[in-house]
Coordinates of N, CA, C and O in Angstrom, one line a residue:
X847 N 0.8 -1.2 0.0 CA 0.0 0.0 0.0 C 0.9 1.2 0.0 O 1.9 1.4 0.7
X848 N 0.3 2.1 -0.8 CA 1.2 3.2 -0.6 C 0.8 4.7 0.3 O -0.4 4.9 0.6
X849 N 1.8 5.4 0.7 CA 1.5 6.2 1.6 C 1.2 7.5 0.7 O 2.1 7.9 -0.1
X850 N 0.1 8.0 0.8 CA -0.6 8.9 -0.3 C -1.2 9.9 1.3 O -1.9 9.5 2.3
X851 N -0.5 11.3 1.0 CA -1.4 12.0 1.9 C -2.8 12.1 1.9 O -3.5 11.9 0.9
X852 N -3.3 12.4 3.4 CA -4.5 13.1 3.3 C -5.1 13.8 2.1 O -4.3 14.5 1.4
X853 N -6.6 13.8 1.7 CA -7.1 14.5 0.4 C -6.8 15.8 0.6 O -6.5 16.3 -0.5
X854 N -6.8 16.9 2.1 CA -6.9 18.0 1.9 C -5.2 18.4 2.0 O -4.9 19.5 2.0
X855 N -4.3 17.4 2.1 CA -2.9 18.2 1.4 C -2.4 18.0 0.0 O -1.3 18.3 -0.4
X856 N -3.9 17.3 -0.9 CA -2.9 17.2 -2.0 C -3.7 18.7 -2.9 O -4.5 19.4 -2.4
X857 N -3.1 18.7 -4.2 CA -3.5 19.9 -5.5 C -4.7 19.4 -5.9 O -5.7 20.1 -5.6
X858 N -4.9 18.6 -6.6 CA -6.5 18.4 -7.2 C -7.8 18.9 -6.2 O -8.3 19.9 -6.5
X859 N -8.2 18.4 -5.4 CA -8.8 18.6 -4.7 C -9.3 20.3 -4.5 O -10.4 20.8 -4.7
X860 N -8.1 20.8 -4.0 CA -7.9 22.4 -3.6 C -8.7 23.1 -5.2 O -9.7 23.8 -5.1
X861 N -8.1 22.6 -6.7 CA -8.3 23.4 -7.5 C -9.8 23.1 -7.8 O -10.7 24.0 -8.0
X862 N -9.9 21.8 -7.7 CA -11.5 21.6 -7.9 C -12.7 22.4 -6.9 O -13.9 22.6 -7.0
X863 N -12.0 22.5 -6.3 CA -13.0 23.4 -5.2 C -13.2 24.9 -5.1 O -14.2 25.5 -4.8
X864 N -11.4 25.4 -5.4 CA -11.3 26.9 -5.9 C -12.4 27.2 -6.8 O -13.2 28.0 -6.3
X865 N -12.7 26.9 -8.1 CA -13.3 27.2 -9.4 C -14.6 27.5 -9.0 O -15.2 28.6 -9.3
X866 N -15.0 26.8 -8.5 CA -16.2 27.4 -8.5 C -16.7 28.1 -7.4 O -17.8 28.7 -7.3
X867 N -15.8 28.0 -6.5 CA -15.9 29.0 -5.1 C -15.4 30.6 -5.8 O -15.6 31.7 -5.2
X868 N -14.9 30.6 -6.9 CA -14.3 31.8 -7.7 C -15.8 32.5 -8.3 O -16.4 33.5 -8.0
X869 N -16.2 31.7 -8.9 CA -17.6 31.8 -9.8 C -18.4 32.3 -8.7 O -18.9 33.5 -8.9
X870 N -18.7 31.6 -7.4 CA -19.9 32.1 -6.3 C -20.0 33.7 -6.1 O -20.9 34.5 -6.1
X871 N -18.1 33.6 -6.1 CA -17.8 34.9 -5.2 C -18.3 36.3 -6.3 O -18.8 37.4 -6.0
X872 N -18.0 35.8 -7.4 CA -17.8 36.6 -8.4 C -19.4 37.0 -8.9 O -19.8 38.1 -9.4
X873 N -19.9 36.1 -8.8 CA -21.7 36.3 -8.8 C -22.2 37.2 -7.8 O -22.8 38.2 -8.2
X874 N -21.9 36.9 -6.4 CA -22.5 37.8 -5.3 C -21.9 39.1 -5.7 O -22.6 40.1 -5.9
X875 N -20.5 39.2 -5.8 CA -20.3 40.2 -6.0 C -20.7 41.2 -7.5 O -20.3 42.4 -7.6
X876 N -21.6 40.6 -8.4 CA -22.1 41.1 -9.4 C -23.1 41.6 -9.2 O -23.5 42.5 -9.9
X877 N -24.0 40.7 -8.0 CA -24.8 41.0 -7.4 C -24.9 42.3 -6.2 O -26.0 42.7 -5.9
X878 N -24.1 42.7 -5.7 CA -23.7 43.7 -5.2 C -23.8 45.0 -5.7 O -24.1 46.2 -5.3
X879 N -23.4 44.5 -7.1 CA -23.2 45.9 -7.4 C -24.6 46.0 -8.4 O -25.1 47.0 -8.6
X880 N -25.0 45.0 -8.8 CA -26.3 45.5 -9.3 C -27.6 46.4 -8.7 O -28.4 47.1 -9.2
X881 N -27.4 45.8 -7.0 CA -28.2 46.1 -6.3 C -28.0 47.4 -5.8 O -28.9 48.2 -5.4
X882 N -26.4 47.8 -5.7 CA -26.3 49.5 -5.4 C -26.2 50.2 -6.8 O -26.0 51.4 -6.9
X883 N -26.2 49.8 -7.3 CA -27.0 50.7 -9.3 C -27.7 50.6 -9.9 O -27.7 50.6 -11.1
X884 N -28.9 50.3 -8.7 CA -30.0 50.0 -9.5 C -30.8 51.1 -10.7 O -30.8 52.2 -10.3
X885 N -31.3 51.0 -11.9 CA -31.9 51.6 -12.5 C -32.6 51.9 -12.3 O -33.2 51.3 -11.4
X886 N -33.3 53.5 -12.8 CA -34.4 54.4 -12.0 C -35.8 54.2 -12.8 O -36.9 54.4 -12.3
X887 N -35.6 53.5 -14.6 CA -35.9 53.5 -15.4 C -37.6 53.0 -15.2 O -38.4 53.7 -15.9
X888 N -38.0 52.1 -14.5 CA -39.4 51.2 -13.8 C -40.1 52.7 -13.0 O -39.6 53.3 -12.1
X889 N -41.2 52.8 -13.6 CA -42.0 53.8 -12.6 C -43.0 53.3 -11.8 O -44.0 52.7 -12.2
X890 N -42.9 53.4 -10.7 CA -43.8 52.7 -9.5 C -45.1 53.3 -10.3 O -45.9 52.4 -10.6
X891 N -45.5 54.6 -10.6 CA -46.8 55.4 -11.0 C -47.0 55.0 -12.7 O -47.5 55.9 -13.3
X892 N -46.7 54.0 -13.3 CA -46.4 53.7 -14.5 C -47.9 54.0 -15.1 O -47.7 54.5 -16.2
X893 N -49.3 53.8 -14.8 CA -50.4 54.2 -15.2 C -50.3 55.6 -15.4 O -50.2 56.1 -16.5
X894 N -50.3 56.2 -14.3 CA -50.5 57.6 -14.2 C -49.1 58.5 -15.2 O -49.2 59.6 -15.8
X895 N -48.4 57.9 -15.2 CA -47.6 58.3 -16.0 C -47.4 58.5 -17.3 O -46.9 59.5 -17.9
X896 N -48.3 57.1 -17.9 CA -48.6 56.7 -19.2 C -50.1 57.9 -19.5 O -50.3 58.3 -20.7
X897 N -50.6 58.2 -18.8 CA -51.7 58.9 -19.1 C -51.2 60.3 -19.4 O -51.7 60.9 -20.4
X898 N -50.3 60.7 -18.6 CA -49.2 61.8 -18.4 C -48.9 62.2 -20.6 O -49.2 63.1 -21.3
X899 N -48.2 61.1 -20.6 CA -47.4 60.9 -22.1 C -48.7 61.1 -22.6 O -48.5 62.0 -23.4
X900 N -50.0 60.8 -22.6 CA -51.0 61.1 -23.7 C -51.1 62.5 -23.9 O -50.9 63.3 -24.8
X901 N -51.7 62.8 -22.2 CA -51.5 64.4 -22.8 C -50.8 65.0 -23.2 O -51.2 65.8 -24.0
X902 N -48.8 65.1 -23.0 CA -48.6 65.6 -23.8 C -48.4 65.2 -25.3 O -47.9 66.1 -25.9
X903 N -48.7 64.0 -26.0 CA -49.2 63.9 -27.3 C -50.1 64.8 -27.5 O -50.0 65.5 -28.5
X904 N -51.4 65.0 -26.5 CA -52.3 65.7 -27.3 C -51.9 66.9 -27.5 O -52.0 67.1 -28.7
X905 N -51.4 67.9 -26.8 CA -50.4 69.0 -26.8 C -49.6 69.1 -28.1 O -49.7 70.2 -28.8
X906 N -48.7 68.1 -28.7 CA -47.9 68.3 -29.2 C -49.2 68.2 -30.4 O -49.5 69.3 -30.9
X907 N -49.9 67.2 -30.9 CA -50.6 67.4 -32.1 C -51.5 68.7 -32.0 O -51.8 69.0 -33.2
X908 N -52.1 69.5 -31.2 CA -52.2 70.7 -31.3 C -51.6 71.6 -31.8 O -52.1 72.2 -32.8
X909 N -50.2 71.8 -31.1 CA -49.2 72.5 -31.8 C -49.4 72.1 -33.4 O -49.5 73.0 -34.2
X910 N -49.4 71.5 -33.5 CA -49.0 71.1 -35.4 C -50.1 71.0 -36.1 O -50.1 70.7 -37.3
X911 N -51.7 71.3 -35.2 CA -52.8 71.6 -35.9 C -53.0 73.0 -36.0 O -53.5 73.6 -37.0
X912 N -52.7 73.5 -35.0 CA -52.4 75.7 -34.9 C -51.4 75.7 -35.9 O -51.7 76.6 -36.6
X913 N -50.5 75.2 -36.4 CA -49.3 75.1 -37.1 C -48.0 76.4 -36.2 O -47.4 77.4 -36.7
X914 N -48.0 75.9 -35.0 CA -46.4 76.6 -34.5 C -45.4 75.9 -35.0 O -45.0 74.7 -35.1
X915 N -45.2 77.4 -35.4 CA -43.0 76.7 -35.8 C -42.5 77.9 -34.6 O -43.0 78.7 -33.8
X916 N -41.3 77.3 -35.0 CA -40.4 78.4 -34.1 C -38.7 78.3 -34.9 O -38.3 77.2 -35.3
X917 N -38.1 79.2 -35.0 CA -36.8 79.4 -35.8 C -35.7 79.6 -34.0 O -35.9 80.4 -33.1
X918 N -34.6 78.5 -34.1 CA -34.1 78.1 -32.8 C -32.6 78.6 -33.5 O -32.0 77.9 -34.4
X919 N -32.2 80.0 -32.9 CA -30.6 79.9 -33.4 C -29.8 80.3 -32.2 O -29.9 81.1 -31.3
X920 N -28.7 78.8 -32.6 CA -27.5 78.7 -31.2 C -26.3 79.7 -31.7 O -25.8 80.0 -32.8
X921 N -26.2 80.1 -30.6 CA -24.5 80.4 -31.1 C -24.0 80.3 -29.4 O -24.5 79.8 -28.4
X922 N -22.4 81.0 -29.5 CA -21.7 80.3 -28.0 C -22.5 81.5 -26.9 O -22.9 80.8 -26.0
X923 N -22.7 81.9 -26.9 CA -23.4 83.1 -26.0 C -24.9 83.0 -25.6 O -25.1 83.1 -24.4
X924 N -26.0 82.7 -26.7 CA -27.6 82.9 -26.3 C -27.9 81.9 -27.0 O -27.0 81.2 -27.5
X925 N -29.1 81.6 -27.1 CA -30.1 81.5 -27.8 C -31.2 82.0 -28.4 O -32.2 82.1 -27.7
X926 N -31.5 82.4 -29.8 CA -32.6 83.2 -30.0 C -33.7 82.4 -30.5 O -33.6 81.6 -31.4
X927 N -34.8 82.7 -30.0 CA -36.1 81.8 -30.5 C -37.1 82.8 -31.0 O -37.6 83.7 -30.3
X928 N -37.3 82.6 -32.0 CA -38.6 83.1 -33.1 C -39.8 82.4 -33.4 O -39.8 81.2 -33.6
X929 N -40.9 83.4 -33.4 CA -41.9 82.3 -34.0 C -42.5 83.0 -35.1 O -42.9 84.1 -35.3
X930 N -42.2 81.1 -36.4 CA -42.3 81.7 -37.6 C -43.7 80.9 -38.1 O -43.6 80.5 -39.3
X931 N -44.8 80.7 -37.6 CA -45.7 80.3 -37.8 C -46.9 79.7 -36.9 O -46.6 79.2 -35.9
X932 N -48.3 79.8 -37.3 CA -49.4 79.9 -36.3 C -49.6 81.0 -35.7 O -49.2 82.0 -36.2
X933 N -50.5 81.0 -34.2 CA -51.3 82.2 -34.4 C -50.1 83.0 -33.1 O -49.4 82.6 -32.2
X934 N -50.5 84.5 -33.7 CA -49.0 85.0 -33.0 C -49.1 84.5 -31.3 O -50.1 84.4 -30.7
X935 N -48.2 84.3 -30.8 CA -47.9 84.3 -29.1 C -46.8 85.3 -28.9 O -45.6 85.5 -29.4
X936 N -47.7 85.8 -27.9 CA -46.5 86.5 -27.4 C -46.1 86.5 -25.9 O -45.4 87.3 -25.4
X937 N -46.6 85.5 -25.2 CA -46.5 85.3 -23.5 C -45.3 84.3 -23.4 O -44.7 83.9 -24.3
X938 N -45.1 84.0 -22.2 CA -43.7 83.5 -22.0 C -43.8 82.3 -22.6 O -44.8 81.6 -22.9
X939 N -42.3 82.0 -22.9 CA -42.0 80.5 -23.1 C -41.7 79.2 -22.3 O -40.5 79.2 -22.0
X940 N -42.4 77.9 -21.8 CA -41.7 77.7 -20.9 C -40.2 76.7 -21.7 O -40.9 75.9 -22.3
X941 N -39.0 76.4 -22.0 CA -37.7 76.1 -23.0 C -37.6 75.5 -21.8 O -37.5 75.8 -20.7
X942 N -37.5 74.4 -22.5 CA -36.5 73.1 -21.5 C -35.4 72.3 -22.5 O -35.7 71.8 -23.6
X943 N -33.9 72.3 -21.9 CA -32.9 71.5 -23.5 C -32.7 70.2 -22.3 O -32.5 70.4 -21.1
X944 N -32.7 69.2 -22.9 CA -32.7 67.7 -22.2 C -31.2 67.4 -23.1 O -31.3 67.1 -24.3
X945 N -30.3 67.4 -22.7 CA -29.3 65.9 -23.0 C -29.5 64.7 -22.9 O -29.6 64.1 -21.8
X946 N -29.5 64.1 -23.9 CA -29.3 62.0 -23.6 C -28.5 61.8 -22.8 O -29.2 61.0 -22.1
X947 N -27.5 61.9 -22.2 CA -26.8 61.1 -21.4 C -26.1 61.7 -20.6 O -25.2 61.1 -20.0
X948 N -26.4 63.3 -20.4 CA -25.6 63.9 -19.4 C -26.5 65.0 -19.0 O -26.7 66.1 -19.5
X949 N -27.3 64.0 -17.3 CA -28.5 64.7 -17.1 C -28.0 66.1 -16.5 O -28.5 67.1 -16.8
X950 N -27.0 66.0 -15.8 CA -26.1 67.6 -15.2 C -26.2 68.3 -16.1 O -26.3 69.5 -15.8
X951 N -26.2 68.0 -17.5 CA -26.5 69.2 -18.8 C -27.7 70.0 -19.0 O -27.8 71.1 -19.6
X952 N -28.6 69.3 -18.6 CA -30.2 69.7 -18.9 C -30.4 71.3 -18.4 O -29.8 71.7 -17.3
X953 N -31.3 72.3 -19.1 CA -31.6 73.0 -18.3 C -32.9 73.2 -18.9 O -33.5 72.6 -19.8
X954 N -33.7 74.7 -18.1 CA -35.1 74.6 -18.2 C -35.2 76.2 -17.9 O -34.2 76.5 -17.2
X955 N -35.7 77.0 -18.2 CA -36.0 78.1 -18.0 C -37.6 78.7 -18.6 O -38.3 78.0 -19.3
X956 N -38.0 79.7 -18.2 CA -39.0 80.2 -18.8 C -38.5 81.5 -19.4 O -37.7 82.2 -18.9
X957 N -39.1 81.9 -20.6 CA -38.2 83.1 -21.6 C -39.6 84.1 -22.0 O -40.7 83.7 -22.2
X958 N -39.1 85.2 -22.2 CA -39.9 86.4 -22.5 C -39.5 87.0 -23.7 O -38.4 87.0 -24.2
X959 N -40.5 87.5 -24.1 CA -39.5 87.9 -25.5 C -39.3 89.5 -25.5 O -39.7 90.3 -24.6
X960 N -38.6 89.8 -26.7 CA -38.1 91.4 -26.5 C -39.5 92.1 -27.3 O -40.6 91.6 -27.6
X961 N -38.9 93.6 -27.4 CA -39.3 94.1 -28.4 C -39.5 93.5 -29.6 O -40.7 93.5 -30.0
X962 N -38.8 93.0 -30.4 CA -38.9 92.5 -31.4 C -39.5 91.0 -31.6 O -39.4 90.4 -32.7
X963 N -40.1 90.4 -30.6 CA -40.8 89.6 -30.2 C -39.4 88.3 -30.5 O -39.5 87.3 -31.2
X964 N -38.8 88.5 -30.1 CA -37.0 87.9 -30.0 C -37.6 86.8 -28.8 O -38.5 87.4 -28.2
X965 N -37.4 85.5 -28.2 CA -37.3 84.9 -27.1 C -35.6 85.1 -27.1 O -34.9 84.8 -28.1
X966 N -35.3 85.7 -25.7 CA -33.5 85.9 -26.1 C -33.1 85.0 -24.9 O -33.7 85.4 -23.9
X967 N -32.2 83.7 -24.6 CA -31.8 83.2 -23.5 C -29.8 82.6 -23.6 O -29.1 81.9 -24.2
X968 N -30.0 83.5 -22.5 CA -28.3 83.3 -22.6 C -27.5 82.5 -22.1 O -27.9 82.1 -20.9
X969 N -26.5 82.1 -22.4 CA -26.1 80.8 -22.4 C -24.9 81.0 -21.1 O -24.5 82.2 -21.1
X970 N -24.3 80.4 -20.2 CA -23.3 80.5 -19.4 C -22.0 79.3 -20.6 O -20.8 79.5 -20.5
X971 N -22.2 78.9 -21.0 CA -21.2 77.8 -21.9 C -21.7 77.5 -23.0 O -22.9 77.7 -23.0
X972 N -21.2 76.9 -24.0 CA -22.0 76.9 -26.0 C -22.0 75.2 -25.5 O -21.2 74.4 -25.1
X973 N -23.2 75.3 -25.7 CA -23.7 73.7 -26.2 C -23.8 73.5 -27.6 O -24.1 74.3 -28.5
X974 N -23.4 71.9 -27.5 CA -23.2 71.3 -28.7 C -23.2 69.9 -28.9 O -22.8 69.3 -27.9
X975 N -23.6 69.3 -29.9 CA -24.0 68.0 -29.9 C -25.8 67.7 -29.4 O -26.5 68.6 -29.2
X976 N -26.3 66.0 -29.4 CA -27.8 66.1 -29.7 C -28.1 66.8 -28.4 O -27.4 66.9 -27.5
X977 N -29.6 67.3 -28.5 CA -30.2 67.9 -27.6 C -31.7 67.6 -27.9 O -32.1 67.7 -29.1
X978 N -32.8 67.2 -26.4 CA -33.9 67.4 -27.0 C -34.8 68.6 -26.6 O -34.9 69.1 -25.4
X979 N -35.4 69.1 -27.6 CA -36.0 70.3 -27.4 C -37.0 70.7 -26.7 O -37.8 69.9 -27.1
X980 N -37.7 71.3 -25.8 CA -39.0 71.3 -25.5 C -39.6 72.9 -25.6 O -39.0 73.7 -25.0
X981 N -40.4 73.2 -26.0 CA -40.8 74.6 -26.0 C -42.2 74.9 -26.0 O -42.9 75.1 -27.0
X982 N -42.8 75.1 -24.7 CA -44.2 75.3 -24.6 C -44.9 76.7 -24.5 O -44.3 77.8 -24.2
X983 N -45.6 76.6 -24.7 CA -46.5 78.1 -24.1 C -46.4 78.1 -22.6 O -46.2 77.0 -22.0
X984 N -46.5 78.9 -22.1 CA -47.0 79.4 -20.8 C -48.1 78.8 -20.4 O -47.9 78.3 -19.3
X985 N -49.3 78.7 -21.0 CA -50.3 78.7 -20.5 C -50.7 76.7 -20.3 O -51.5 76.0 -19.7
X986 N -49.5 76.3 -21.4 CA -49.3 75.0 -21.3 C -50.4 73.8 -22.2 O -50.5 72.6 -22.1
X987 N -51.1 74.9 -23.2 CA -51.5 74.2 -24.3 C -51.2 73.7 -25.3 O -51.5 72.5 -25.3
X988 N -50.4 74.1 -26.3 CA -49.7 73.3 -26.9 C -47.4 73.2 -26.7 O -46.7 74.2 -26.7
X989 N -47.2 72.5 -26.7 CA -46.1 72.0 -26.9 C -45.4 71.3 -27.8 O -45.7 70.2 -28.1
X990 N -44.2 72.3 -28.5 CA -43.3 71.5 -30.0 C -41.9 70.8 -28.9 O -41.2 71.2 -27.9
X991 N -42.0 69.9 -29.6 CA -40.4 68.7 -28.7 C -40.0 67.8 -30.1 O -40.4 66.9 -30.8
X992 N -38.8 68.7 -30.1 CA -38.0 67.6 -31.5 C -36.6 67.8 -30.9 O -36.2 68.8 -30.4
X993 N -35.8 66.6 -30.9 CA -34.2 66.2 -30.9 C -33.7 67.1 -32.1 O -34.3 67.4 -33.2
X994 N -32.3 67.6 -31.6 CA -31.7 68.5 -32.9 C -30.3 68.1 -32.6 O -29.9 67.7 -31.5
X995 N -29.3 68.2 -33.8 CA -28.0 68.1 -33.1 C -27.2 69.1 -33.9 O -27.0 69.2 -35.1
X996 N -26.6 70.1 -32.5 CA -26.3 71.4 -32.1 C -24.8 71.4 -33.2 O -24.1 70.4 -33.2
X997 N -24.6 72.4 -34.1 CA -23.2 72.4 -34.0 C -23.1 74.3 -34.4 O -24.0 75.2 -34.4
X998 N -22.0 74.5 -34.6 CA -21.5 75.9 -34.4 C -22.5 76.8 -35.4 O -22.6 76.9 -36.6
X999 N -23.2 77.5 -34.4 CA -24.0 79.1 -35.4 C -24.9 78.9 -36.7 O -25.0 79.6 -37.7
X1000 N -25.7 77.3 -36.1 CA -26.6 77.0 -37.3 C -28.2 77.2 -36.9 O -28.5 77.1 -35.7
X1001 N -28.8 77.3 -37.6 CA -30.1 77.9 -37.2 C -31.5 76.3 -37.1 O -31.7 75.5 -38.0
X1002 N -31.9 76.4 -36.2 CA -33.2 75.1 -36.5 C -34.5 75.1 -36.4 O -35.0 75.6 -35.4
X1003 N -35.1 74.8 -37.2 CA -36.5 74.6 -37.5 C -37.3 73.7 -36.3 O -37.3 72.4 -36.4
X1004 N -38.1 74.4 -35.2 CA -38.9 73.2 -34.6 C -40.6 73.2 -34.7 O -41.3 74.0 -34.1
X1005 N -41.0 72.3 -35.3 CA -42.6 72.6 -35.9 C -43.1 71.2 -35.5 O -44.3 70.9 -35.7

């Protein structure tokens, strides 16, 4: 007979047992981190929300039955917003710019217009690249929302 150590001092054993004790660890810990990043994306109010999205569909097909346009020109400094069609407005704007993927970028303001019925809003840094648009009336009946992608001192159409 031969003298063969104990199973827990030889190599096989140890490796066969490692592997998949590697796998466990490596799961929980995937699991870890899923659970502290979770996605915000699931709305607990998902009814009321979805009802939310109709109205503003109906808003937005308003806008495009009044026929508003509005003429959107960037440059590094302001913004100027015109409106080049439907029935005149001249009360505030409420302008909201949404970034895709860099919510710290987003801003929202409400805009007045000049004399020249100018909406003028001034910029702290030149944005550039996609942006989604929002631009409502005041009063919050109709609303135009189109994606544009920004680049130096070009002018855009949102209808």
């Amino acid at each position: 007979m031969s003298n063969q150590p104990p199973w827990y001092k030889q190599f096989w054993p140890w490796f066969l047992i490692v592997l998949p004790m590697c796998a466990v660890i490596a799961s929980l810990t995937t699991l870890k981190i899923a659970l502290d990043n979770s996605d915000s994306l699931v709305a607990e109010e998902y009814y009321k929300e979805g009802k939310g999205i109709n109205m503003d569909l109906r808003k937005i097909k308003y806008a495009q039955q009044i026929g508003m346009k509005f003429l959107v020109k960037v440059t590094d400094q302001e913004l100027q917003i015109t409106q080049q069609g439907g029935p005149e407005y001249r009360a505030a704007l409420n302008v909201r710019f949404y970034h895709p993927t860099i919510e710290a970028n987003d801003f929202s303001l409400n805009a007045t217009a000049d004399a020249n019925y100018v909406y003028r809003i001034p910029l702290d840094a030149a944005i550039k690249g996609p942006w989604e648009v929002r631009i409502e009336g005041f009063d919050a009946k109709w609303r135009i929302q189109q994606r544009i992608e920004i680049k130096d001192d070009v002018e855009y159409w949102l209808n």
